[in-house]
Amino acid sequence: TIIGGITSLGLLQLFNLGIPLVRMPFVIHTLGLNDYGVFALALALVTYCSIFIDYGFNLLGTEQVARANQKVDEEKIFSNITYVKIILSIFIFAIYTIIILSIGSLKEYSSIYLILYGNALGNLFFPLWFYYAKQSMGIITKIQVISQILQTAVIFATLNEKNGLLTLALITGLSSTFTGLIAFAIAVRLYELKLHRFSIVAILKITKSGWKLFLSRLLVNVYSNTSPILLATIGGVESLAIYTIAERVVKAASSILSAISTTLLPHMVKIKEQSLYYFKKMFYDSVKLTFIISFICMILIEVLASFISSYFSNEGIKEIKVTLQILAISLLFEPQGGLFTNLMVTFKKDKLLLNYTAVVTVINIVLVVPFLLKLGAYGIAASTSITQFLGFLFLLTIGHKLFRT
């Protein structure tokens, strides 16, 4: 059911980001803000790699499998997407390695950056998009929760001040890789999937189908992930650590809300083909529900900001608090992006989605540099919230236009 899927995926997101929040104070106290900032920068760079590897398949794959009428079609989609992602991961790793070894400030921690590429490999093998299409949220929840619990136990048992950063990178990278491989094996076994023969024609076809979604995801990543990298470059890794703490808290709330949009995509594809009236009603009801929950989450974070800041670190408490309060405003608008993205994917408006992300990216770039230079971590948080607000206004006009036509 839709409610069951949202609940399962919501719990998954809660555990997936909630458990790291539980262990974060221990990690920060053990490593210190500087080393935690290095770790955060490494994750930000690896996220770029994951975006290139994913290539928009989390949306395209879900939509195509949801439309597939025969099992053999599902197998072909599963096989082709897997092959493309493996090819991309090899190519991206080569470029990533060259960049790491060519820049002095990155080369100093090259082992950390290369080990954490395991996160990208985990995303490569974990077929989230296939589970979404099959509406198997419960399976994803179990895999991720078990993985996070084991990872947390190992961190508490082994992490110490001596070689702490290296130990954390090994645990994080290896855990992500193994979790992805296990999830892949479960999908193949549970749904009795067969990998079809490698076909260059099929690979090129599906790559061509996904390039607009890829560019859209890439542009989103440019404005969401470049800011922390700029902050580390200009303000130092400690400033990045402060921003990352605030961002993780807000993302934990946002990711729970994203369960609504992720679960709804396969349902939206099917309902639109049956009744446009019910499709429109379902969409706007989801927008209203998401906004109400977002507002409650934002108020809770604003009120509890002092407690949250002191919980995570005994350094930079005031800076963390103010950054968190500014960034929490984005909660009102950011979760809506997933719902409107589903809307455009369902209407097959990939070009419109690309235009939207391009506009939002330009707005963020225009805002982030002066805000960052003037206000540091506060400026990044402010530019993010303003960008999300303006982007939401643009999305409302898009939604009105699509239903009117």
PDB file of N, CA and C in Angstrom, residues 209-242:
ATOM      1  N   SER A 209      18.444   7.923 -23.224  1.00  0.00           N
ATOM      2  CA  SER A 209      17.157   8.196 -22.560  1.00  0.00           C
ATOM      3  C   SER A 209      17.331   8.955 -21.256  1.00  0.00           C
ATOM      4  N   GLY A 210      18.475   8.733 -20.598  1.00  0.00           N
ATOM      5  CA  GLY A 210      18.643   9.307 -19.266  1.00  0.00           C
ATOM      6  C   GLY A 210      19.481  10.566 -19.191  1.00  0.00           C
ATOM      7  N   TRP A 211      19.966  11.092 -20.317  1.00  0.00           N
ATOM      8  CA  TRP A 211      20.937  12.185 -20.226  1.00  0.00           C
ATOM      9  C   TRP A 211      20.333  13.474 -19.671  1.00  0.00           C
ATOM     10  N   LYS A 212      19.048  13.750 -19.960  1.00  0.00           N
ATOM     11  CA  LYS A 212      18.428  14.960 -19.430  1.00  0.00           C
ATOM     12  C   LYS A 212      18.236  14.860 -17.914  1.00  0.00           C
ATOM     13  N   LEU A 213      17.833  13.672 -17.460  1.00  0.00           N
ATOM     14  CA  LEU A 213      17.697  13.462 -16.018  1.00  0.00           C
ATOM     15  C   LEU A 213      19.059  13.555 -15.339  1.00  0.00           C
ATOM     16  N   PHE A 214      20.088  13.051 -16.037  1.00  0.00           N
ATOM     17  CA  PHE A 214      21.451  13.133 -15.490  1.00  0.00           C
ATOM     18  C   PHE A 214      21.884  14.584 -15.319  1.00  0.00           C
ATOM     19  N   LEU A 215      21.677  15.385 -16.356  1.00  0.00           N
ATOM     20  CA  LEU A 215      22.052  16.793 -16.274  1.00  0.00           C
ATOM     21  C   LEU A 215      21.283  17.498 -15.170  1.00  0.00           C
ATOM     22  N   SER A 216      20.012  17.129 -15.024  1.00  0.00           N
ATOM     23  CA  SER A 216      19.199  17.715 -13.965  1.00  0.00           C
ATOM     24  C   SER A 216      19.766  17.372 -12.592  1.00  0.00           C
ATOM     25  N   ARG A 217      20.094  16.093 -12.372  1.00  0.00           N
ATOM     26  CA  ARG A 217      20.678  15.663 -11.101  1.00  0.00           C
ATOM     27  C   ARG A 217      22.037  16.311 -10.876  1.00  0.00           C
ATOM     28  N   LEU A 218      22.807  16.447 -11.952  1.00  0.00           N
ATOM     29  CA  LEU A 218      24.135  17.051 -11.841  1.00  0.00           C
ATOM     30  C   LEU A 218      24.026  18.514 -11.420  1.00  0.00           C
ATOM     31  N   LEU A 219      23.084  19.233 -12.014  1.00  0.00           N
ATOM     32  CA  LEU A 219      22.902  20.639 -11.672  1.00  0.00           C
ATOM     33  C   LEU A 219      22.447  20.804 -10.224  1.00  0.00           C
ATOM     34  N   VAL A 220      21.549  19.905  -9.776  1.00  0.00           N
ATOM     35  CA  VAL A 220      21.119  19.924  -8.376  1.00  0.00           C
ATOM     36  C   VAL A 220      22.324  19.728  -7.466  1.00  0.00           C
ATOM     37  N   ASN A 221      23.192  18.805  -7.853  1.00  0.00           N
ATOM     38  CA  ASN A 221      24.379  18.532  -7.046  1.00  0.00           C
ATOM     39  C   ASN A 221      25.351  19.708  -7.055  1.00  0.00           C
ATOM     40  N   VAL A 222      25.395  20.424  -8.185  1.00  0.00           N
ATOM     41  CA  VAL A 222      26.286  21.579  -8.279  1.00  0.00           C
ATOM     42  C   VAL A 222      25.931  22.607  -7.215  1.00  0.00           C
ATOM     43  N   TYR A 223      24.610  22.889  -7.068  1.00  0.00           N
ATOM     44  CA  TYR A 223      24.256  23.917  -6.086  1.00  0.00           C
ATOM     45  C   TYR A 223      24.154  23.393  -4.659  1.00  0.00           C
ATOM     46  N   SER A 224      23.958  22.075  -4.484  1.00  0.00           N
ATOM     47  CA  SER A 224      23.845  21.551  -3.124  1.00  0.00           C
ATOM     48  C   SER A 224      25.176  21.066  -2.568  1.00  0.00           C
ATOM     49  N   ASN A 225      26.084  20.683  -3.463  1.00  0.00           N
ATOM     50  CA  ASN A 225      27.324  20.067  -3.003  1.00  0.00           C
ATOM     51  C   ASN A 225      28.562  20.937  -3.229  1.00  0.00           C
ATOM     52  N   THR A 226      28.471  21.874  -4.147  1.00  0.00           N
ATOM     53  CA  THR A 226      29.621  22.733  -4.405  1.00  0.00           C
ATOM     54  C   THR A 226      29.828  23.735  -3.273  1.00  0.00           C
ATOM     55  N   SER A 227      28.727  24.188  -2.680  1.00  0.00           N
ATOM     56  CA  SER A 227      28.824  25.163  -1.590  1.00  0.00           C
ATOM     57  C   SER A 227      29.698  24.677  -0.435  1.00  0.00           C
ATOM     58  N   PRO A 228      29.505  23.438   0.071  1.00  0.00           N
ATOM     59  CA  PRO A 228      30.386  22.952   1.133  1.00  0.00           C
ATOM     60  C   PRO A 228      31.849  22.882   0.708  1.00  0.00           C
ATOM     61  N   ILE A 229      32.097  22.516  -0.550  1.00  0.00           N
ATOM     62  CA  ILE A 229      33.475  22.443  -1.033  1.00  0.00           C
ATOM     63  C   ILE A 229      34.102  23.833  -1.068  1.00  0.00           C
ATOM     64  N   LEU A 230      33.316  24.823  -1.524  1.00  0.00           N
ATOM     65  CA  LEU A 230      33.800  26.204  -1.519  1.00  0.00           C
ATOM     66  C   LEU A 230      34.057  26.687  -0.097  1.00  0.00           C
ATOM     67  N   LEU A 231      33.180  26.298   0.819  1.00  0.00           N
ATOM     68  CA  LEU A 231      33.336  26.690   2.220  1.00  0.00           C
ATOM     69  C   LEU A 231      34.633  26.138   2.795  1.00  0.00           C
ATOM     70  N   ALA A 232      34.930  24.863   2.470  1.00  0.00           N
ATOM     71  CA  ALA A 232      36.178  24.254   2.946  1.00  0.00           C
ATOM     72  C   ALA A 232      37.389  24.951   2.345  1.00  0.00           C
ATOM     73  N   THR A 233      37.279  25.359   1.079  1.00  0.00           N
ATOM     74  CA  THR A 233      38.390  26.017   0.395  1.00  0.00           C
ATOM     75  C   THR A 233      38.654  27.412   0.950  1.00  0.00           C
ATOM     76  N   ILE A 234      37.568  28.157   1.219  1.00  0.00           N
ATOM     77  CA  ILE A 234      37.707  29.545   1.663  1.00  0.00           C
ATOM     78  C   ILE A 234      37.765  29.671   3.179  1.00  0.00           C
ATOM     79  N   GLY A 235      36.870  28.951   3.869  1.00  0.00           N
ATOM     80  CA  GLY A 235      36.778  29.086   5.319  1.00  0.00           C
ATOM     81  C   GLY A 235      37.531  28.039   6.111  1.00  0.00           C
ATOM     82  N   GLY A 236      37.997  26.970   5.424  1.00  0.00           N
ATOM     83  CA  GLY A 236      38.711  25.905   6.122  1.00  0.00           C
ATOM     84  C   GLY A 236      37.804  24.744   6.483  1.00  0.00           C
ATOM     85  N   VAL A 237      38.405  23.607   6.797  1.00  0.00           N
ATOM     86  CA  VAL A 237      37.633  22.395   7.057  1.00  0.00           C
ATOM     87  C   VAL A 237      36.839  22.486   8.363  1.00  0.00           C
ATOM     88  N   GLU A 238      37.275  23.309   9.319  1.00  0.00           N
ATOM     89  CA  GLU A 238      36.501  23.459  10.558  1.00  0.00           C
ATOM     90  C   GLU A 238      35.169  24.162  10.292  1.00  0.00           C
ATOM     91  N   SER A 239      35.185  25.146   9.421  1.00  0.00           N
ATOM     92  CA  SER A 239      33.935  25.812   9.033  1.00  0.00           C
ATOM     93  C   SER A 239      33.013  24.825   8.322  1.00  0.00           C
ATOM     94  N   LEU A 240      33.600  23.960   7.507  1.00  0.00           N
ATOM     95  CA  LEU A 240      32.814  22.926   6.833  1.00  0.00           C
ATOM     96  C   LEU A 240      32.217  21.965   7.845  1.00  0.00           C
ATOM     97  N   ALA A 241      32.986  21.616   8.876  1.00  0.00           N
ATOM     98  CA  ALA A 241      32.487  20.714   9.915  1.00  0.00           C
ATOM     99  C   ALA A 241      31.259  21.309  10.606  1.00  0.00           C
ATOM    100  N   ILE A 242      31.307  22.601  10.908  1.00  0.00           N
ATOM    101  CA  ILE A 242      30.186  23.287  11.555  1.00  0.00           C
ATOM    102  C   ILE A 242      28.954  23.250  10.657  1.00  0.00           C
TER     103      ILE A 242
END
